[in-house]
PDB file of C-alpha atoms in Angstrom:
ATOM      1  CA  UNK A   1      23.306  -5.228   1.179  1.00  0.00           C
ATOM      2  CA  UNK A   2      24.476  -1.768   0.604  1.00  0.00           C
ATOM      3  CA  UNK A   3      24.150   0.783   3.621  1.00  0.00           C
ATOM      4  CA  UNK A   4      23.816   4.130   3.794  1.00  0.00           C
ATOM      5  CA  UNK A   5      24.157   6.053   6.580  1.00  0.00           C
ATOM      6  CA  UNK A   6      22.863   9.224   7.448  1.00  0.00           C
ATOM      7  CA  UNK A   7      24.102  11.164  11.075  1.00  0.00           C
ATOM      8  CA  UNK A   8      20.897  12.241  12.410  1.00  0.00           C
ATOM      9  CA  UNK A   9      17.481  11.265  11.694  1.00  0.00           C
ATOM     10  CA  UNK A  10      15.889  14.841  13.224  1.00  0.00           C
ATOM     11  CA  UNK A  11      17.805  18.002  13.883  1.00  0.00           C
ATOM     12  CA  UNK A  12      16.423  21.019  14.644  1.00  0.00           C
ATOM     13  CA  UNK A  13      18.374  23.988  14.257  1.00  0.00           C
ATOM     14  CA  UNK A  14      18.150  27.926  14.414  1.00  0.00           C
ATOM     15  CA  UNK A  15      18.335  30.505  11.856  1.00  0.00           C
ATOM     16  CA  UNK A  16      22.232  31.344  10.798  1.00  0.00           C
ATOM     17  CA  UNK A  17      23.405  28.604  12.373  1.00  0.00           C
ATOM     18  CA  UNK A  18      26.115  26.685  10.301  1.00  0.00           C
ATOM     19  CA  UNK A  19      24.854  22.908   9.537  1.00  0.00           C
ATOM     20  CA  UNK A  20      26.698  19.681   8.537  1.00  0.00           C
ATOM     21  CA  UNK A  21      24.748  16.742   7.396  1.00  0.00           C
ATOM     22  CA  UNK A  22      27.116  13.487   7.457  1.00  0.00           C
ATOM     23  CA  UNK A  23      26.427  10.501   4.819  1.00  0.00           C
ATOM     24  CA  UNK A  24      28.721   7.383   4.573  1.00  0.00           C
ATOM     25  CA  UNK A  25      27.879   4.701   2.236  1.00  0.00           C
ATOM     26  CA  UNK A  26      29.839   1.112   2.731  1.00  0.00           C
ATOM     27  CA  UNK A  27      29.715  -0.415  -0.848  1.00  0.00           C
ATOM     28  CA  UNK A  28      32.754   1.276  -2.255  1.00  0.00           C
ATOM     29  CA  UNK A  29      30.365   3.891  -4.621  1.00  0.00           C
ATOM     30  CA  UNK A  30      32.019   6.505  -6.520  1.00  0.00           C
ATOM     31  CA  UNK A  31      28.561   8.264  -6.692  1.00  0.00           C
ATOM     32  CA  UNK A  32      27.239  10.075  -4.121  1.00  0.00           C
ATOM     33  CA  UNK A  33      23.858  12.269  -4.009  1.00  0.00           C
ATOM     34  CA  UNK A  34      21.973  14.887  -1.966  1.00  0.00           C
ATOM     35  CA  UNK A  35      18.603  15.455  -2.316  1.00  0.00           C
ATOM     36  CA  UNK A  36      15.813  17.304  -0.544  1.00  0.00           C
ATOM     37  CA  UNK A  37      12.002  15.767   0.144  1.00  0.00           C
ATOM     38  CA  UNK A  38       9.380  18.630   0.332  1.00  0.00           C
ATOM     39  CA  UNK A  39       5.490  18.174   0.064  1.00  0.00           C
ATOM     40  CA  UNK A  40       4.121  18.823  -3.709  1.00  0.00           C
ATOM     41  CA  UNK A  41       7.602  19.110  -4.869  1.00  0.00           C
ATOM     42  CA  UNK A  42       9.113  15.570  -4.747  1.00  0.00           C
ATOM     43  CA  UNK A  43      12.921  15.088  -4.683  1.00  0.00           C
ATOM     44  CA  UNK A  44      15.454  17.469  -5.761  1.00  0.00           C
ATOM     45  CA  UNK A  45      19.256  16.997  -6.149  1.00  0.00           C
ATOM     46  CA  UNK A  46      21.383  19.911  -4.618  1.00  0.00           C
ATOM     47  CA  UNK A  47      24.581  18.284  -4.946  1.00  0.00           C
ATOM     48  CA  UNK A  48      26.188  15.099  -6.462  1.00  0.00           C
ATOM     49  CA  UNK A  49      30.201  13.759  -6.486  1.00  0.00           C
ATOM     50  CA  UNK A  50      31.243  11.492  -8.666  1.00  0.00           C
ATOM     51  CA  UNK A  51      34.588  11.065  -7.194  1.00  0.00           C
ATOM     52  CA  UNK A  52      36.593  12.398  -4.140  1.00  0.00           C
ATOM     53  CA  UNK A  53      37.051  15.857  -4.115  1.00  0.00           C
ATOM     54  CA  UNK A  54      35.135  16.351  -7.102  1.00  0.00           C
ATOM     55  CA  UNK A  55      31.561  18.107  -6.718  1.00  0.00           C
ATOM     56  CA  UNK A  56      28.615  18.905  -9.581  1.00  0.00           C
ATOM     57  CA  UNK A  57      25.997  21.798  -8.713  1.00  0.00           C
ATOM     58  CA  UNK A  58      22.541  19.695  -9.002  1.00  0.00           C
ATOM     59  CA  UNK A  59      19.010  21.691  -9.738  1.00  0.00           C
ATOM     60  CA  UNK A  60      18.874  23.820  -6.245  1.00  0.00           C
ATOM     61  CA  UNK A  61      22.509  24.307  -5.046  1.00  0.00           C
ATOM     62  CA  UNK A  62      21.540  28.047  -3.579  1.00  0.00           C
ATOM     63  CA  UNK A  63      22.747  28.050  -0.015  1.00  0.00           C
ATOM     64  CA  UNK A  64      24.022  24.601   0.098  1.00  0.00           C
ATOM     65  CA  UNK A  65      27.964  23.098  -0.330  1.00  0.00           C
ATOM     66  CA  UNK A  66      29.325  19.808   0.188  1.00  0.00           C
ATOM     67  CA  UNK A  67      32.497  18.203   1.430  1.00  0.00           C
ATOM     68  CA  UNK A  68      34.004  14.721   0.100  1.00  0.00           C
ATOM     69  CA  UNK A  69      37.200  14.237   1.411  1.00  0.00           C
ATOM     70  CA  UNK A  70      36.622  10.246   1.786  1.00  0.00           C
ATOM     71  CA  UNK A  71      34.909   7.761  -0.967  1.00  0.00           C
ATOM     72  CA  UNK A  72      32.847   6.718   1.674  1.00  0.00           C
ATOM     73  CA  UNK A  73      31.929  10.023   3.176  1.00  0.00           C
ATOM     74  CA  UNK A  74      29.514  12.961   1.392  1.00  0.00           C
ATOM     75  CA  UNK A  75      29.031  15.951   3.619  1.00  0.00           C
ATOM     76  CA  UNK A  76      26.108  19.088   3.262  1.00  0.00           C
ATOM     77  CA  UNK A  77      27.011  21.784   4.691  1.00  0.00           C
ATOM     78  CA  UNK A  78      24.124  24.588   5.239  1.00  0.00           C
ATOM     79  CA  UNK A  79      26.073  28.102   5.516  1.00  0.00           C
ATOM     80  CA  UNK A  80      23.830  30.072   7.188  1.00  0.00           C
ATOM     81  CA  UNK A  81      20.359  28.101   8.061  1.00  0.00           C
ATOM     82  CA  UNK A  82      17.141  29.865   6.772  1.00  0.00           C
ATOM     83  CA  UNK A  83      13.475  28.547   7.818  1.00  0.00           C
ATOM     84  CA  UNK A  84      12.925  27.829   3.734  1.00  0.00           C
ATOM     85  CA  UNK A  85      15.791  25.229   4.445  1.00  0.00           C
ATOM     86  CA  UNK A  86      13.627  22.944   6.912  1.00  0.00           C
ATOM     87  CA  UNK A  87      13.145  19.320   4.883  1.00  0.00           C
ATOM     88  CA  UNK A  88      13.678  16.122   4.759  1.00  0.00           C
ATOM     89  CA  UNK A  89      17.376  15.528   3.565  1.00  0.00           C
ATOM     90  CA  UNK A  90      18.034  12.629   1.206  1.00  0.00           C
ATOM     91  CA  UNK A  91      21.946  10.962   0.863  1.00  0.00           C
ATOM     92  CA  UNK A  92      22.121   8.729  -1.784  1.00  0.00           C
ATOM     93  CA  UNK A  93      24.875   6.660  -3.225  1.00  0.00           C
ATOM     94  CA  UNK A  94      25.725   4.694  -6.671  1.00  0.00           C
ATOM     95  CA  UNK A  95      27.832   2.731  -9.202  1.00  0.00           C
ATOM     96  CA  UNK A  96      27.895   3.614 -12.482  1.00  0.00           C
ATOM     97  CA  UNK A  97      24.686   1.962 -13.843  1.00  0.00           C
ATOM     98  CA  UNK A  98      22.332   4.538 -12.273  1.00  0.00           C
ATOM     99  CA  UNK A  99      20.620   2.610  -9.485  1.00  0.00           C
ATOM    100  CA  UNK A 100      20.804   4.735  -6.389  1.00  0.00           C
ATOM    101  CA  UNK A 101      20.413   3.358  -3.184  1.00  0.00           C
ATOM    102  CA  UNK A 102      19.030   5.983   0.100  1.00  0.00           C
ATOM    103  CA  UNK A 103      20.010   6.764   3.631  1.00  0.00           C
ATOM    104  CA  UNK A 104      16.742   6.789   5.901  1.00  0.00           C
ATOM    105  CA  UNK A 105      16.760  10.536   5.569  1.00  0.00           C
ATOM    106  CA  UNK A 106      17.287  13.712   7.973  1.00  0.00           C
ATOM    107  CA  UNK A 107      14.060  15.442   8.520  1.00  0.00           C
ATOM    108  CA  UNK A 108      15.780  19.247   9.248  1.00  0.00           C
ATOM    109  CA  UNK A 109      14.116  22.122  11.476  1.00  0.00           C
ATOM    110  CA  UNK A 110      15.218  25.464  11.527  1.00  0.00           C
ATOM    111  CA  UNK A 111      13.225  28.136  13.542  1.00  0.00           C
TER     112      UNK A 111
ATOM    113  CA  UNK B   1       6.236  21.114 -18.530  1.00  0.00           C
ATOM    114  CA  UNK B   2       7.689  18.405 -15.835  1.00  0.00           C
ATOM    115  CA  UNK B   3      10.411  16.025 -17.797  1.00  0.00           C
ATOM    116  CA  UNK B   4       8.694  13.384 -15.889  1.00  0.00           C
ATOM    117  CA  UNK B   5       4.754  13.563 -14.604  1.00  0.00           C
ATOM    118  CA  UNK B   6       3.374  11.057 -11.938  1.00  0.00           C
ATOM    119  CA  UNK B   7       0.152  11.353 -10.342  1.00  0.00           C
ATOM    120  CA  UNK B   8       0.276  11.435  -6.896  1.00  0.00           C
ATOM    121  CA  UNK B   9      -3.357  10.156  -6.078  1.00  0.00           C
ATOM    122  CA  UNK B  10      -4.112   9.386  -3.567  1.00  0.00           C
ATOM    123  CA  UNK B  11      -5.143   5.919  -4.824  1.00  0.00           C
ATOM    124  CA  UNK B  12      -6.788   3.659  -2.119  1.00  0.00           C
ATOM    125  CA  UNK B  13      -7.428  -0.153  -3.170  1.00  0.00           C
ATOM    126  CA  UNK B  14      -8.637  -2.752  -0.904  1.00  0.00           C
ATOM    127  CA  UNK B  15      -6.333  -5.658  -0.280  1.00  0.00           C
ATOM    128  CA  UNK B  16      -5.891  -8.306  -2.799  1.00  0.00           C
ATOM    129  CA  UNK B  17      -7.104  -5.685  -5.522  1.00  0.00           C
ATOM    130  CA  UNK B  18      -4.403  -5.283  -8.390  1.00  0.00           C
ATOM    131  CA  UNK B  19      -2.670  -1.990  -8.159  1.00  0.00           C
ATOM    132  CA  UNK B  20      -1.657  -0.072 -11.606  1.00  0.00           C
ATOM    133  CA  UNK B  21       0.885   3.110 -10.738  1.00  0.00           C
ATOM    134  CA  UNK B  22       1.831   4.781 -13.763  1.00  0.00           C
ATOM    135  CA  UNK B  23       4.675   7.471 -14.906  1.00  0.00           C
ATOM    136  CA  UNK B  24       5.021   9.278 -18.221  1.00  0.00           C
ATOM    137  CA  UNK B  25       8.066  11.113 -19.445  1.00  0.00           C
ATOM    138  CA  UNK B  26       9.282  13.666 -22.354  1.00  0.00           C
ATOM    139  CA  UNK B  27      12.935  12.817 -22.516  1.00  0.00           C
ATOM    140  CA  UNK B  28      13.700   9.955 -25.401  1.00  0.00           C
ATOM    141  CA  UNK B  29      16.989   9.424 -23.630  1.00  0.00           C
ATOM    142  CA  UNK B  30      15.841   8.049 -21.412  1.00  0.00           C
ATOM    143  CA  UNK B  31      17.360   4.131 -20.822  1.00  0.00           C
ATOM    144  CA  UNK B  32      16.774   2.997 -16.934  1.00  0.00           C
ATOM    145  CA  UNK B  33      14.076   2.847 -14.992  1.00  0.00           C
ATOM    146  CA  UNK B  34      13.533   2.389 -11.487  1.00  0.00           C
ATOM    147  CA  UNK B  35      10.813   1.844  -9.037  1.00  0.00           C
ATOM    148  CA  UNK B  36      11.195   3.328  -5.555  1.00  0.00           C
ATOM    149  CA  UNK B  37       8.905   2.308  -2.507  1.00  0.00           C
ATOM    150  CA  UNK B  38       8.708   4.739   0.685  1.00  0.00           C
ATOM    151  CA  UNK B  39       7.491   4.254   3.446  1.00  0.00           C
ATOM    152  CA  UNK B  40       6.326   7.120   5.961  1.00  0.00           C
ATOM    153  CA  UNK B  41       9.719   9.299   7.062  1.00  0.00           C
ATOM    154  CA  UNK B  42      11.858   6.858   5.740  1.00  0.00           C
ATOM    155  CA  UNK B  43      14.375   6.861   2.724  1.00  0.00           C
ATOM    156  CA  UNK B  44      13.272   5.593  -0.791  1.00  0.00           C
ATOM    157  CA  UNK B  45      14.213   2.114  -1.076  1.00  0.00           C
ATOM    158  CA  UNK B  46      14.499   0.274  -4.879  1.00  0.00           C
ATOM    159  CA  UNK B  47      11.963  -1.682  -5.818  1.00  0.00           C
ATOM    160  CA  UNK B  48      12.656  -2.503  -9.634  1.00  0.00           C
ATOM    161  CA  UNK B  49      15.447  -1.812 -12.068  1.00  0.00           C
ATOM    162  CA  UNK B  50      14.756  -2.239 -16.056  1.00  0.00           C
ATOM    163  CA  UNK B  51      16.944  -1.401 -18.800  1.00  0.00           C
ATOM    164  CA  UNK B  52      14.807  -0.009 -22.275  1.00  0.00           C
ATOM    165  CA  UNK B  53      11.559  -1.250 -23.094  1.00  0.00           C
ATOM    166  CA  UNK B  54      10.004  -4.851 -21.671  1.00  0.00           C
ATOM    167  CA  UNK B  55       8.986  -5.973 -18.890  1.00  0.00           C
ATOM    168  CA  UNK B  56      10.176  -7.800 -15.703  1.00  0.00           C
ATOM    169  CA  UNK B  57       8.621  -9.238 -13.196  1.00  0.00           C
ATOM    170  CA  UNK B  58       9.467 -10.119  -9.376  1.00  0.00           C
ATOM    171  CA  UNK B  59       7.399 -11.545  -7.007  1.00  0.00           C
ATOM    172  CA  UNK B  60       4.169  -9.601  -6.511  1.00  0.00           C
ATOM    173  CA  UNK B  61       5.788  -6.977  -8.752  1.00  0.00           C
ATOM    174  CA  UNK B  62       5.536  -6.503 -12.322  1.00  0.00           C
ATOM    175  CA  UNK B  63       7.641  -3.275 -14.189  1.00  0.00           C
ATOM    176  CA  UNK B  64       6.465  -2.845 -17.851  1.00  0.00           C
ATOM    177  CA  UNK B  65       8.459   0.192 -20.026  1.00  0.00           C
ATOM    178  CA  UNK B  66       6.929   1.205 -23.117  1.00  0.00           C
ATOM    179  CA  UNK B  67       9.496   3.505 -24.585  1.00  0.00           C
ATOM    180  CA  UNK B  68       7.565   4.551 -28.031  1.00  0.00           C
ATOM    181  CA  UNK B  69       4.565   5.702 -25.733  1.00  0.00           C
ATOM    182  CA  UNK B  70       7.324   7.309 -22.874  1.00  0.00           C
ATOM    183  CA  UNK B  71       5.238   5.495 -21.085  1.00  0.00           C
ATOM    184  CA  UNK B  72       6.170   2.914 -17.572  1.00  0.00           C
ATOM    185  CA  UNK B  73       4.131   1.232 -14.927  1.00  0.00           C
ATOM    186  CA  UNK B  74       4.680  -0.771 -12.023  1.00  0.00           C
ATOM    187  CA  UNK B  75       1.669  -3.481 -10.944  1.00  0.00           C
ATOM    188  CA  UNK B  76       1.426  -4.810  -7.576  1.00  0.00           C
ATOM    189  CA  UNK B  77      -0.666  -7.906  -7.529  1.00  0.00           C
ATOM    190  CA  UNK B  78      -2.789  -9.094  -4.371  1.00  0.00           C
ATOM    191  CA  UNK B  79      -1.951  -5.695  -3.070  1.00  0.00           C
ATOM    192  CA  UNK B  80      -1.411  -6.170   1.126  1.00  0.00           C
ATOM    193  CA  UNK B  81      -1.515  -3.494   3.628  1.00  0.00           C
ATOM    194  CA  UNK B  82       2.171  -3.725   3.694  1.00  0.00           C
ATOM    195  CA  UNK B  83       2.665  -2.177   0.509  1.00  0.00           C
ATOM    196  CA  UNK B  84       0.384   1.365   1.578  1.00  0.00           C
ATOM    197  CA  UNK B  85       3.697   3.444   0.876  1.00  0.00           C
ATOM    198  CA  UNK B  86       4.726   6.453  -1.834  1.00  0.00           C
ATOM    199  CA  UNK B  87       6.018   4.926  -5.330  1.00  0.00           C
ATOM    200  CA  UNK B  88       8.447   6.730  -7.188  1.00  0.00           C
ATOM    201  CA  UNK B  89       9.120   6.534 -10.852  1.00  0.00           C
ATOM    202  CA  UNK B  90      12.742   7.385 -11.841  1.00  0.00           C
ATOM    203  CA  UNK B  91      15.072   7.171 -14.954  1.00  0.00           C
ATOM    204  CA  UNK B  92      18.258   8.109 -16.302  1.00  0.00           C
ATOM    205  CA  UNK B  93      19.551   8.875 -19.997  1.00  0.00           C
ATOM    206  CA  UNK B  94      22.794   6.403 -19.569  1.00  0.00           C
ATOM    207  CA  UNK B  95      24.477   4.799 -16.577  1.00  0.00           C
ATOM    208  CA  UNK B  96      27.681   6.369 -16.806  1.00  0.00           C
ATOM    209  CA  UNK B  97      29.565   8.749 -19.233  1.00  0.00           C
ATOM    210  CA  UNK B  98      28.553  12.959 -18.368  1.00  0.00           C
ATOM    211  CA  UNK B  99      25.872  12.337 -16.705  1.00  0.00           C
ATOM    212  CA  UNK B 100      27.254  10.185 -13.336  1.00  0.00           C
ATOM    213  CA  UNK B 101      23.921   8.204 -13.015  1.00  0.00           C
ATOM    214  CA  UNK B 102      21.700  11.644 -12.443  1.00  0.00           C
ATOM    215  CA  UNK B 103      17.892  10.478 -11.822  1.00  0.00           C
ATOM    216  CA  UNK B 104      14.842  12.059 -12.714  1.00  0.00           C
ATOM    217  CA  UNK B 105      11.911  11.623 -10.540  1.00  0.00           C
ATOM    218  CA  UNK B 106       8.294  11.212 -10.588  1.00  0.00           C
ATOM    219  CA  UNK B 107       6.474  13.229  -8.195  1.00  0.00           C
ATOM    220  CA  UNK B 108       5.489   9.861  -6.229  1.00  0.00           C
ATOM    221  CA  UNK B 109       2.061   8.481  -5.984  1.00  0.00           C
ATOM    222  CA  UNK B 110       0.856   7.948  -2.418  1.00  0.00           C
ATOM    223  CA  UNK B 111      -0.938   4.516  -2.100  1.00  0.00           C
ATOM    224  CA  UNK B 112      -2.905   3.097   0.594  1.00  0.00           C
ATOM    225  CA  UNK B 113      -4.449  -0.807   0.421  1.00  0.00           C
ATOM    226  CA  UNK B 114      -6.953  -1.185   3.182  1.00  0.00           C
ATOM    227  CA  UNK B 115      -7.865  -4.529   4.660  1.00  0.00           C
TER     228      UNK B 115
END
């Protein structure tokens, strides 16, 4: 079964502070995905690699980098935390054909 | 307008009814299609995986694709309390090539099937 592994399941955070959101996968994926879960507005991708080092903006990349230094490992890094950035944070990872498989999710608070 | 509209219900069946969740889309590129099941503050987890139009079947699950309407549906027979989760519709114009498996995704419709 593929995993995916996500470092916290709840984190709550204050305002400015600098974040890092930690996803490995275990099934050798060359894609990897973040995506945020808010009410009414279903998932949206911030960020997406499609190969070490390499990194493509997504649809809401404001405020938001990533890290992939490892094939296994996809980092989200939140600059300067603002309260509009509390959500539930998706990793997801794939192969080529498109199925993407989920971490269990980091539900983020910043006050 | 959304590239690809879901509505999100609520729908609440009782068990053993036949459940009908539906997703329409814009894009004629469109090639995959997925089925995600959620549960409550977890992670989306794949339910069903078609290529084009047709249908497939597994289990209690049945995935139809109509791609001259833009039209897909997932059917959950003898619906159980077990499956009360959020279903998400997603699809993809090609598996590979520019596009590195990007998904678009349905708003999810929030089931419940009550004993």
């Amino acid at each position: 079964d593929v995993k995916v592994t996500q470092s916290s399941r709840y984190l709550v955070k204050r305002t400015g502070e600098k974040v890092f959101l930690e996803c490995v996968q275990d099934m050798d994926h060359e894609n990897m995905f973040w995506y945020r879960q808010d009410p009414g507005l279903g998932l949206r991708l911030i960020y997406f690699s499609y190969d070490v080092k390499m990194k493509e903006k997504g649809d809401i990349p404001e405020g938001y980098s990533v890290s992939r230094e490892k094939k296994e490992r996809f980092s989200l890094i939140l600059e300067s935390a603002s309260t509009n950035q509390t959500s539930m944070y998706l990793c997801a990872s794939s192969l080529f054909r498109g199925e993407q498989f989920f971490g269990p999710g980091t539900r983020l608070t910043v006050l | 307008q959304k590239e690809v509209e879901q509505d999100p219900g609520p729908l609440s069946v009782p068990e053993g009814a036949i459940v009908s969740l539906n997703c329409t889309y814009s894009n004629s590129a469109f090639q995959y299609f997925m089925w995600y099941r959620q549960y409550s503050r977890k992670g989306p987890e794949l339910l069903m995986y078609t290529y084009s139009s047709g249908n497939k079947e597994d289990g209690r699950f049945t995935a139809q694709v109509d791609k001259s309407s833009k039209y897909i549906s997932l059917f959950i027979r003898d619906s159980q309390p077990s499956d009360s989760a959020t279903y998400l519709c997603a699809m993809s114009a090609n598996a590979g090539g520019t596009s590195y498996g990007k998904l678009t995704f349905g708003q999810g419709t929030i089931l419940t099937v009550h004993p």
